mmCIF file of C-alpha atoms in Angstrom:
data_model
loop_
_atom_site.group_PDB
_atom_site.id
_atom_site.type_symbol
_atom_site.label_atom_id
_atom_site.label_comp_id
_atom_site.label_asym_id
_atom_site.label_seq_id
_atom_site.Cartn_x
_atom_site.Cartn_y
_atom_site.Cartn_z
ATOM 1 C CA MET A 1470 88.600 -154.603 56.611
ATOM 2 C CA ALA A 1471 88.236 -150.853 56.144
ATOM 3 C CA PRO A 1472 84.828 -149.303 56.946
ATOM 4 C CA ARG A 1473 82.650 -148.722 53.890
ATOM 5 C CA ALA A 1474 82.055 -145.087 52.939
ATOM 6 C CA ARG A 1475 78.540 -143.749 52.455
ATOM 7 C CA ALA A 1476 77.073 -140.654 50.904
ATOM 8 C CA ALA A 1477 77.223 -137.516 53.051
ATOM 9 C CA ASP A 1478 74.059 -136.316 54.749
ATOM 10 C CA ALA A 1479 73.085 -132.724 55.494
ATOM 11 C CA GLY A 1480 72.914 -133.516 59.214
ATOM 12 C CA ASP A 1481 76.419 -134.973 59.385
ATOM 13 C CA PRO A 1482 79.027 -133.220 61.550
ATOM 14 C CA ARG A 1483 81.280 -130.933 59.517
ATOM 15 C CA ARG A 1484 84.116 -130.610 62.040
ATOM 16 C CA ILE A 1485 85.148 -133.500 64.267
ATOM 17 C CA ALA A 1486 87.830 -133.468 66.948
ATOM 18 C CA VAL A 1487 89.316 -136.731 68.232
ATOM 19 C CA LEU A 1488 91.198 -136.480 71.532
ATOM 20 C CA ARG A 1489 93.829 -138.988 72.662
ATOM 21 C CA LEU A 1490 96.760 -137.178 74.207
ATOM 22 C CA SER A 1491 98.899 -140.198 75.190
ATOM 23 C CA SER A 1492 100.473 -142.700 75.241
ATOM 24 C CA LEU A 1493 101.984 -144.145 72.066
ATOM 25 C CA GLY A 1494 100.199 -147.497 72.204
ATOM 26 C CA ASP A 1495 96.834 -145.946 72.976
ATOM 27 C CA VAL A 1496 97.172 -143.403 70.177
ATOM 28 C CA ILE A 1497 97.857 -146.241 67.742
ATOM 29 C CA LEU A 1498 94.890 -148.268 68.997
ATOM 30 C CA THR A 1499 92.495 -145.376 68.293
ATOM 31 C CA LEU A 1500 93.236 -145.415 64.553
ATOM 32 C CA PRO A 1501 90.398 -147.783 63.556
ATOM 33 C CA CYS A 1502 87.963 -145.306 65.131
ATOM 34 C CA VAL A 1503 89.478 -142.465 63.127
ATOM 35 C CA GLN A 1504 89.116 -144.464 59.924
ATOM 36 C CA ALA A 1505 85.523 -145.396 60.780
ATOM 37 C CA LEU A 1506 84.680 -141.719 61.344
ATOM 38 C CA ARG A 1507 86.139 -140.841 57.960
ATOM 39 C CA ALA A 1508 84.106 -143.559 56.239
ATOM 40 C CA ALA A 1509 80.916 -142.435 57.986
ATOM 41 C CA TYR A 1510 81.491 -138.711 57.382
ATOM 42 C CA PRO A 1511 83.571 -138.422 54.180
ATOM 43 C CA ALA A 1512 83.143 -134.634 53.883
ATOM 44 C CA ALA A 1513 84.059 -133.791 57.475
ATOM 45 C CA GLU A 1514 87.218 -132.121 58.714
ATOM 46 C CA ILE A 1515 88.738 -134.446 61.306
ATOM 47 C CA ALA A 1516 91.389 -133.104 63.683
ATOM 48 C CA TYR A 1517 93.367 -135.352 66.012
ATOM 49 C CA TRP A 1518 94.617 -133.913 69.307
ATOM 50 C CA THR A 1519 97.665 -135.540 70.901
ATOM 51 C CA LYS A 1520 100.954 -134.666 72.583
ATOM 52 C CA GLU A 1521 103.692 -133.576 70.192
ATOM 53 C CA GLU A 1522 105.876 -136.604 70.992
ATOM 54 C CA TYR A 1523 103.190 -138.906 69.530
ATOM 55 C CA ALA A 1524 102.080 -136.716 66.630
ATOM 56 C CA GLY A 1525 104.460 -138.424 64.214
ATOM 57 C CA VAL A 1526 102.538 -141.675 64.391
ATOM 58 C CA VAL A 1527 99.284 -140.055 63.176
ATOM 59 C CA ARG A 1528 100.733 -137.251 61.046
ATOM 60 C CA HIS A 1529 100.322 -139.210 57.809
ATOM 61 C CA GLU A 1530 96.986 -140.909 58.568
ATOM 62 C CA PRO A 1531 94.860 -140.390 55.404
ATOM 63 C CA ALA A 1532 91.622 -140.217 57.402
ATOM 64 C CA LEU A 1533 92.765 -137.085 59.235
ATOM 65 C CA THR A 1534 92.543 -133.502 58.029
ATOM 66 C CA ARG A 1535 95.098 -132.241 60.523
ATOM 67 C CA VAL A 1536 96.908 -133.095 63.761
ATOM 68 C CA ARG A 1537 96.857 -130.709 66.722
ATOM 69 C CA ALA A 1538 100.061 -131.391 68.670
ATOM 70 C CA LEU A 1539 100.229 -130.228 72.288
ATOM 71 C CA GLU A 1540 103.658 -128.782 73.002
ATOM 72 C CA LYS A 1541 105.489 -129.978 76.097
ATOM 73 C CA ASP A 1542 105.511 -126.494 77.618
ATOM 74 C CA ALA A 1543 101.776 -125.903 77.112
ATOM 75 C CA ARG A 1544 99.952 -128.551 79.133
ATOM 76 C CA ARG A 1545 99.027 -126.728 82.318
ATOM 77 C CA VAL A 1546 95.362 -126.308 83.118
ATOM 78 C CA GLU A 1547 95.429 -122.639 82.142
ATOM 79 C CA ASP A 1548 97.016 -123.573 78.795
ATOM 80 C CA LEU A 1549 94.322 -126.165 78.142
ATOM 81 C CA VAL A 1550 91.557 -123.716 78.989
ATOM 82 C CA SER A 1551 92.989 -121.370 76.380
ATOM 83 C CA MET A 1552 93.339 -124.188 73.817
ATOM 84 C CA SER A 1553 89.741 -125.262 74.347
ATOM 85 C CA ALA A 1554 88.666 -122.220 72.321
ATOM 86 C CA GLU A 1555 89.999 -124.049 69.255
ATOM 87 C CA LEU A 1556 87.299 -126.687 69.762
ATOM 88 C CA GLU A 1557 84.401 -124.231 69.773
ATOM 89 C CA ASP A 1558 83.662 -124.679 66.065
ATOM 90 C CA SER A 1559 83.509 -128.481 66.387
ATOM 91 C CA ASP A 1560 80.225 -130.273 65.738
ATOM 92 C CA LEU A 1561 81.406 -133.499 67.367
ATOM 93 C CA ILE A 1562 84.158 -134.240 69.896
ATOM 94 C CA VAL A 1563 85.246 -137.840 70.452
ATOM 95 C CA ASP A 1564 87.236 -138.070 73.682
ATOM 96 C CA LEU A 1565 89.112 -141.389 73.572
ATOM 97 C CA HIS A 1566 91.174 -140.490 76.637
ATOM 98 C CA ALA A 1567 88.748 -139.305 79.332
ATOM 99 C CA SER A 1568 91.591 -137.781 81.332
ATOM 100 C CA LEU A 1569 91.608 -134.615 83.407
ATOM 101 C CA ARG A 1570 93.223 -132.749 80.503
ATOM 102 C CA THR A 1571 90.650 -133.823 77.933
ATOM 103 C CA ARG A 1572 87.851 -133.022 80.350
ATOM 104 C CA VAL A 1573 89.270 -129.512 80.703
ATOM 105 C CA LEU A 1574 89.428 -129.211 76.920
ATOM 106 C CA THR A 1575 85.799 -130.289 76.537
ATOM 107 C CA PHE A 1576 84.373 -128.400 79.512
ATOM 108 C CA ARG A 1577 81.415 -126.225 78.434
ATOM 109 C CA GLN A 1578 81.801 -127.090 74.764
ATOM 110 C CA GLN A 1579 78.550 -126.805 72.826
ATOM 111 C CA ALA A 1580 79.391 -129.702 70.526
ATOM 112 C CA ARG A 1581 78.251 -133.218 71.259
ATOM 113 C CA VAL A 1582 80.938 -135.030 73.273
ATOM 114 C CA LEU A 1583 81.338 -138.798 73.177
ATOM 115 C CA ARG A 1584 83.690 -140.076 75.868
ATOM 116 C CA VAL A 1585 85.317 -143.489 76.144
ATOM 117 C CA LYS A 1586 84.525 -145.609 79.201
ATOM 118 C CA THR A 1587 87.878 -146.220 80.857
ATOM 119 C CA ARG A 1588 86.807 -149.188 83.004
ATOM 120 C CA ARG A 1589 89.364 -148.160 85.619
ATOM 121 C CA LEU A 1590 87.512 -149.943 88.414
ATOM 122 C CA GLN A 1591 87.395 -153.190 86.469
ATOM 123 C CA ARG A 1592 91.091 -152.930 85.667
ATOM 124 C CA SER A 1593 91.884 -152.125 89.306
ATOM 125 C CA ARG A 1594 90.048 -155.278 90.327
ATOM 126 C CA TRP A 1595 92.690 -157.295 88.470
ATOM 127 C CA VAL A 1596 95.404 -155.605 90.518
ATOM 128 C CA HIS A 1597 93.772 -155.351 93.945
ATOM 129 C CA ALA A 1598 91.103 -158.062 94.015
ATOM 130 C CA ARG A 1599 92.209 -160.981 91.858
ATOM 131 C CA TRP A 1600 90.609 -163.303 94.401
ATOM 132 C CA THR A 1601 87.230 -162.225 93.004
ATOM 133 C CA GLU A 1602 88.217 -163.922 89.712
ATOM 134 C CA PRO A 1603 87.509 -161.005 87.379
ATOM 135 C CA ALA A 1604 86.847 -161.700 83.709
ATOM 136 C CA PRO A 1605 89.370 -160.439 81.146
ATOM 137 C CA LEU A 1606 88.623 -156.904 80.024
ATOM 138 C CA PRO A 1607 87.642 -156.205 76.420
ATOM 139 C CA HIS A 1608 90.574 -155.240 74.267
ATOM 140 C CA ALA A 1609 91.203 -151.496 74.104
ATOM 141 C CA LEU A 1610 90.105 -151.621 70.454
ATOM 142 C CA GLU A 1611 86.637 -152.713 71.593
ATOM 143 C CA ARG A 1612 86.434 -149.978 74.237
ATOM 144 C CA TYR A 1613 87.328 -147.287 71.740
ATOM 145 C CA ALA A 1614 84.912 -148.726 69.179
ATOM 146 C CA ALA A 1615 82.080 -148.699 71.723
ATOM 147 C CA THR A 1616 82.504 -144.920 72.019
ATOM 148 C CA LEU A 1617 81.154 -144.529 68.484
ATOM 149 C CA ALA A 1618 78.167 -146.847 69.011
ATOM 150 C CA PRO A 1619 75.749 -143.943 69.779
ATOM 151 C CA LEU A 1620 76.437 -142.724 66.236
ATOM 152 C CA GLY A 1621 75.577 -146.109 64.775
ATOM 153 C CA ILE A 1622 79.141 -146.443 63.488
ATOM 154 C CA ALA A 1623 80.696 -149.901 63.424
ATOM 155 C CA VAL A 1624 84.473 -150.071 63.809
ATOM 156 C CA ASP A 1625 86.307 -152.931 62.115
ATOM 157 C CA GLY A 1626 89.887 -153.970 61.598
ATOM 158 C CA VAL A 1627 93.143 -153.374 63.434
ATOM 159 C CA PRO A 1628 95.447 -150.342 63.488
ATOM 160 C CA ALA A 1629 97.645 -149.571 60.510
ATOM 161 C CA VAL A 1630 100.175 -146.751 60.850
ATOM 162 C CA HIS A 1631 101.058 -144.801 57.697
ATOM 163 C CA VAL A 1632 104.348 -143.018 57.112
ATOM 164 C CA ASP A 1633 105.667 -140.601 54.493
ATOM 165 C CA GLU A 1634 107.679 -141.608 51.444
ATOM 166 C CA VAL A 1635 110.763 -139.778 52.720
ATOM 167 C CA SER A 1636 110.829 -141.968 55.840
ATOM 168 C CA GLU A 1637 110.292 -145.101 53.751
ATOM 169 C CA ARG A 1638 113.224 -144.230 51.494
ATOM 170 C CA TRP A 1639 115.378 -143.477 54.520
ATOM 171 C CA ALA A 1640 114.522 -146.870 56.057
ATOM 172 C CA ALA A 1641 115.300 -148.772 52.862
ATOM 173 C CA ASP A 1642 118.672 -147.040 52.530
ATOM 174 C CA TRP A 1643 119.566 -147.350 56.204
ATOM 175 C CA LEU A 1644 118.749 -151.079 56.365
ATOM 176 C CA ALA A 1645 120.934 -151.901 53.379
ATOM 177 C CA TRP A 1646 123.638 -153.018 55.840
ATOM 178 C CA ALA A 1647 121.463 -155.918 57.038
ATOM 179 C CA GLY A 1648 121.369 -157.814 53.765
ATOM 180 C CA ALA A 1649 118.169 -159.582 54.834
ATOM 181 C CA ALA A 1650 115.057 -158.724 56.801
ATOM 182 C CA PRO A 1651 116.150 -158.275 60.424
ATOM 183 C CA ILE A 1652 114.263 -159.016 63.607
ATOM 184 C CA ALA A 1653 113.057 -155.924 65.471
ATOM 185 C CA LEU A 1654 113.867 -155.912 69.180
ATOM 186 C CA CYS A 1655 112.352 -153.399 71.604
ATOM 187 C CA PRO A 1656 114.003 -153.682 75.045
ATOM 188 C CA GLY A 1657 112.921 -150.327 76.461
ATOM 189 C CA THR A 1658 109.934 -149.609 78.696
ATOM 190 C CA ALA A 1659 108.854 -146.647 80.775
ATOM 191 C CA HIS A 1660 108.777 -148.763 83.952
ATOM 192 C CA PHE A 1661 111.300 -151.257 85.322
ATOM 193 C CA THR A 1662 108.778 -154.024 86.045
ATOM 194 C CA LYS A 1663 107.738 -154.224 82.378
ATOM 195 C CA ARG A 1664 111.362 -154.675 81.271
ATOM 196 C CA TRP A 1665 112.849 -158.068 80.397
ATOM 197 C CA PRO A 1666 116.181 -158.503 82.262
ATOM 198 C CA GLU A 1667 119.295 -157.484 80.369
ATOM 199 C CA ARG A 1668 120.927 -160.896 80.742
ATOM 200 C CA HIS A 1669 117.990 -162.456 78.896
ATOM 201 C CA TRP A 1670 118.328 -159.937 76.072
ATOM 202 C CA LEU A 1671 122.023 -160.772 75.851
ATOM 203 C CA ALA A 1672 121.315 -164.506 75.643
ATOM 204 C CA LEU A 1673 118.678 -164.003 72.939
ATOM 205 C CA HIS A 1674 120.994 -161.622 71.052
ATOM 206 C CA ASP A 1675 123.840 -164.148 71.018
ATOM 207 C CA ARG A 1676 121.625 -167.008 69.851
ATOM 208 C CA LEU A 1677 120.074 -164.955 67.057
ATOM 209 C CA ARG A 1678 123.435 -163.689 65.856
ATOM 210 C CA ALA A 1679 124.868 -167.231 65.970
ATOM 211 C CA ALA A 1680 122.013 -168.164 63.641
ATOM 212 C CA GLY A 1681 123.042 -165.362 61.295
ATOM 213 C CA VAL A 1682 119.953 -163.208 61.915
ATOM 214 C CA PRO A 1683 120.477 -159.431 61.599
ATOM 215 C CA LEU A 1684 119.004 -157.414 64.451
ATOM 216 C CA VAL A 1685 117.653 -153.890 64.885
ATOM 217 C CA TYR A 1686 117.033 -152.556 68.387
ATOM 218 C CA PHE A 1687 114.430 -149.791 68.531
ATOM 219 C CA GLY A 1688 113.943 -147.349 71.378
ATOM 220 C CA LEU A 1689 114.760 -143.989 72.888
ATOM 221 C CA LYS A 1690 118.425 -143.174 73.455
ATOM 222 C CA ARG A 1691 117.869 -142.982 77.203
ATOM 223 C CA GLU A 1692 116.324 -146.478 77.199
ATOM 224 C CA PHE A 1693 119.597 -147.969 75.957
ATOM 225 C CA ASP A 1694 121.276 -146.497 79.045
ATOM 226 C CA ASP A 1695 119.332 -149.091 81.056
ATOM 227 C CA VAL A 1696 121.070 -151.937 79.184
ATOM 228 C CA PRO A 1697 124.744 -150.913 78.937
ATOM 229 C CA ALA A 1698 126.086 -154.447 78.334
ATOM 230 C CA LEU A 1699 123.579 -155.000 75.525
ATOM 231 C CA ARG A 1700 124.430 -151.614 74.028
ATOM 232 C CA GLN A 1701 128.100 -152.630 73.990
ATOM 233 C CA ARG A 1702 127.271 -156.001 72.414
ATOM 234 C CA ILE A 1703 125.446 -154.181 69.612
ATOM 235 C CA ALA A 1704 128.317 -151.727 69.125
ATOM 236 C CA ASP A 1705 130.770 -154.623 68.837
ATOM 237 C CA ASP A 1706 128.838 -156.106 65.906
ATOM 238 C CA PRO A 1707 127.921 -153.252 63.520
ATOM 239 C CA ALA A 1708 127.671 -155.623 60.557
ATOM 240 C CA GLY A 1709 124.907 -157.628 62.205
ATOM 241 C CA ALA A 1710 123.162 -155.432 64.764
ATOM 242 C CA ARG A 1711 122.260 -151.760 65.032
ATOM 243 C CA MET A 1712 120.323 -149.426 67.320
ATOM 244 C CA CYS A 1713 117.599 -147.133 65.950
ATOM 245 C CA SER A 1714 116.509 -144.112 67.998
ATOM 246 C CA GLU A 1715 115.093 -142.105 65.109
ATOM 247 C CA PRO A 1716 111.794 -140.139 65.089
ATOM 248 C CA LEU A 1717 108.629 -142.234 65.061
ATOM 249 C CA PRO A 1718 107.978 -142.108 61.284
ATOM 250 C CA ARG A 1719 111.462 -143.488 60.591
ATOM 251 C CA ILE A 1720 111.088 -146.166 63.260
ATOM 252 C CA ALA A 1721 107.737 -147.160 61.789
ATOM 253 C CA ALA A 1722 109.208 -147.289 58.275
ATOM 254 C CA ALA A 1723 112.137 -149.438 59.380
ATOM 255 C CA MET A 1724 109.919 -151.789 61.367
ATOM 256 C CA ALA A 1725 107.876 -152.568 58.263
ATOM 257 C CA LEU A 1726 111.037 -154.007 56.665
ATOM 258 C CA CYS A 1727 111.667 -156.418 59.545
ATOM 259 C CA ARG A 1728 110.550 -160.046 59.680
ATOM 260 C CA ALA A 1729 109.111 -160.048 63.235
ATOM 261 C CA ALA A 1730 109.446 -158.227 66.553
ATOM 262 C CA VAL A 1731 110.194 -159.037 70.178
ATOM 263 C CA SER A 1732 108.957 -156.497 72.685
ATOM 264 C CA SER A 1733 107.863 -155.957 76.233
ATOM 265 C CA ASP A 1734 104.450 -154.375 76.863
ATOM 266 C CA SER A 1735 105.199 -150.959 75.362
ATOM 267 C CA GLY A 1736 104.119 -148.493 72.728
ATOM 268 C CA LEU A 1737 106.645 -149.930 70.272
ATOM 269 C CA MET A 1738 104.948 -153.316 70.661
ATOM 270 C CA HIS A 1739 101.766 -151.761 69.271
ATOM 271 C CA LEU A 1740 103.686 -149.868 66.589
ATOM 272 C CA ALA A 1741 105.317 -153.077 65.359
ATOM 273 C CA ALA A 1742 101.923 -154.784 65.115
ATOM 274 C CA ALA A 1743 100.467 -151.737 63.336
ATOM 275 C CA ARG A 1744 103.244 -151.947 60.750
ATOM 276 C CA GLY A 1745 102.344 -155.523 59.904
ATOM 277 C CA LEU A 1746 104.814 -157.477 62.040
ATOM 278 C CA ARG A 1747 104.013 -160.550 64.063
ATOM 279 C CA VAL A 1748 105.079 -159.765 67.604
ATOM 280 C CA VAL A 1749 106.408 -161.896 70.425
ATOM 281 C CA ALA A 1750 105.060 -159.815 73.307
ATOM 282 C CA MET A 1751 106.289 -160.211 76.897
ATOM 283 C CA PHE A 1752 104.167 -159.152 79.852
ATOM 284 C CA GLY A 1753 105.708 -158.618 83.292
ATOM 285 C CA SER A 1754 103.950 -156.587 85.969
ATOM 286 C CA THR A 1755 100.984 -156.069 83.643
ATOM 287 C CA ALA A 1756 98.983 -158.794 81.882
ATOM 288 C CA PRO A 1757 97.135 -159.227 78.571
ATOM 289 C CA GLU A 1758 93.862 -159.620 80.482
ATOM 290 C CA LEU A 1759 93.917 -155.851 81.035
ATOM 291 C CA GLY A 1760 93.117 -155.426 77.340
ATOM 292 C CA PHE A 1761 96.369 -154.259 75.753
ATOM 293 C CA ALA A 1762 97.762 -157.275 73.931
ATOM 294 C CA PRO A 1763 99.069 -156.529 70.416
ATOM 295 C CA ALA A 1764 96.132 -156.142 68.031
ATOM 296 C CA GLY A 1765 95.562 -158.589 65.197
ATOM 297 C CA ASP A 1766 96.255 -162.231 64.511
ATOM 298 C CA GLY A 1767 99.450 -164.254 64.539
ATOM 299 C CA HIS A 1768 101.127 -162.742 67.593
ATOM 300 C CA VAL A 1769 102.599 -164.763 70.460
ATOM 301 C CA VAL A 1770 101.781 -163.339 73.891
ATOM 302 C CA LEU A 1771 104.031 -164.526 76.723
ATOM 303 C CA CYS A 1772 102.846 -164.113 80.300
ATOM 304 C CA ARG A 1773 103.695 -166.390 83.228
ATOM 305 C CA HIS A 1774 100.495 -165.459 85.102
ATOM 306 C CA GLU A 1775 102.180 -165.523 88.483
ATOM 307 C CA LYS A 1776 99.810 -165.323 91.452
ATOM 308 C CA CYS A 1777 100.874 -161.704 91.995
ATOM 309 C CA GLN A 1778 100.465 -160.758 88.321
ATOM 310 C CA PRO A 1779 99.356 -158.162 87.313
ATOM 311 C CA CYS A 1780 100.546 -156.046 90.227
ATOM 312 C CA THR A 1781 99.923 -152.735 88.457
ATOM 313 C CA LEU A 1782 97.985 -151.148 85.633
ATOM 314 C CA HIS A 1783 100.929 -149.303 84.123
ATOM 315 C CA GLY A 1784 104.206 -150.502 85.654
ATOM 316 C CA ARG A 1785 106.362 -150.020 88.741
ATOM 317 C CA GLU A 1786 109.925 -148.984 89.491
ATOM 318 C CA GLU A 1787 110.565 -152.219 91.393
ATOM 319 C CA CYS A 1788 108.900 -155.533 92.119
ATOM 320 C CA PRO A 1789 106.816 -155.045 95.296
ATOM 321 C CA LEU A 1790 107.630 -158.630 96.390
ATOM 322 C CA LYS A 1791 111.328 -158.299 95.442
ATOM 323 C CA HIS A 1792 111.445 -161.531 93.362
ATOM 324 C CA PHE A 1793 110.363 -160.263 89.902
ATOM 325 C CA ARG A 1794 109.505 -163.808 88.837
ATOM 326 C CA CYS A 1795 107.166 -162.588 86.106
ATOM 327 C CA MET A 1796 110.179 -161.508 84.037
ATOM 328 C CA GLU A 1797 113.137 -163.271 85.645
ATOM 329 C CA LEU A 1798 111.604 -166.694 84.918
ATOM 330 C CA LEU A 1799 110.539 -165.826 81.378
ATOM 331 C CA GLU A 1800 113.460 -167.595 79.734
ATOM 332 C CA PRO A 1801 115.165 -166.752 76.425
ATOM 333 C CA GLU A 1802 114.315 -170.261 75.221
ATOM 334 C CA THR A 1803 110.613 -169.395 75.563
ATOM 335 C CA VAL A 1804 111.068 -166.239 73.496
ATOM 336 C CA TRP A 1805 113.031 -168.203 70.875
ATOM 337 C CA GLU A 1806 110.138 -170.637 70.634
ATOM 338 C CA GLY A 1807 107.808 -167.661 70.158
ATOM 339 C CA LEU A 1808 109.964 -166.454 67.274
ATOM 340 C CA ARG A 1809 109.833 -169.940 65.793
ATOM 341 C CA GLN A 1810 106.024 -169.909 66.037
ATOM 342 C CA VAL A 1811 105.801 -166.656 64.078
ATOM 343 C CA GLY A 1812 108.168 -167.983 61.426
ATOM 344 C CA ALA A 1813 111.095 -165.682 62.203
ATOM 345 C CA VAL A 1814 113.588 -168.466 63.045
ATOM 346 C CA SER A 1815 113.842 -172.192 62.501
ATOM 347 C CA GLY A 1816 115.158 -174.970 64.664
#
């Protein structure tokens, strides 16, 4: 449910800056806060600060006045100090990142600064002190929402990503080859230990294609280099499977035309959920108890909860115990059953 708008008050902030520089999933999960700010302060200018590679996912958010994209070659401390001058006319700064960079941007600002509580120590307890039996952390949506509590603003609902009409038309035209709503598959991750093994993707691919289901694989071009056999399998079946490495607005538009998604713990997992898909989400070296399961109802979250899981907050380049059971033993049959639960396949 969208926050209810109210009449503007003379004491309301006129210029609001929201800071969340990365990563894709986190940027998406801040959107309910942005929408709540717009409902509370309908006359305010609201600027969203993020890295340019994620700007496309918020560029068409109706609650925002503008997006300030940080270029890749302008993120050194001295660059941020210079950029901070752009925040001097803000009445309110909402820092939903609380990183070194956002602290540099907000240093000595006269505006009121509200900063998210990162709960890093509580998350680290899951990795380094599981024997203390920590409680699951609140979902990231709740942590971001709590940042606005001092303003008396309630944040409701789950993220919804908006795209432009040009991207929507492109997606409709491009997906004409499928003939029916495909399943979205997101095999790529930034870290190896969050990645489902390629042989499992191949087995799932073959079973879905045998059932006549069209498939779209989403991800960066470099991510498909990590699964060369799967990339070849897709290339061998252009009538039933395609890869999509387009800009974020096009990916978001195409996802909305799919019937469901399968993804590891990644930014595209959150994008699929924010475009209305039910997601079969696979957790390897991380775990949903850290607070980053796909937002909303109807998703299937798969996690083996091995004794060593989670072994990291963000991912590793290799399994520290060398067995990688968290993903190796997550069988394609289990993922198929997840797709059946969300209504994407039968039988």
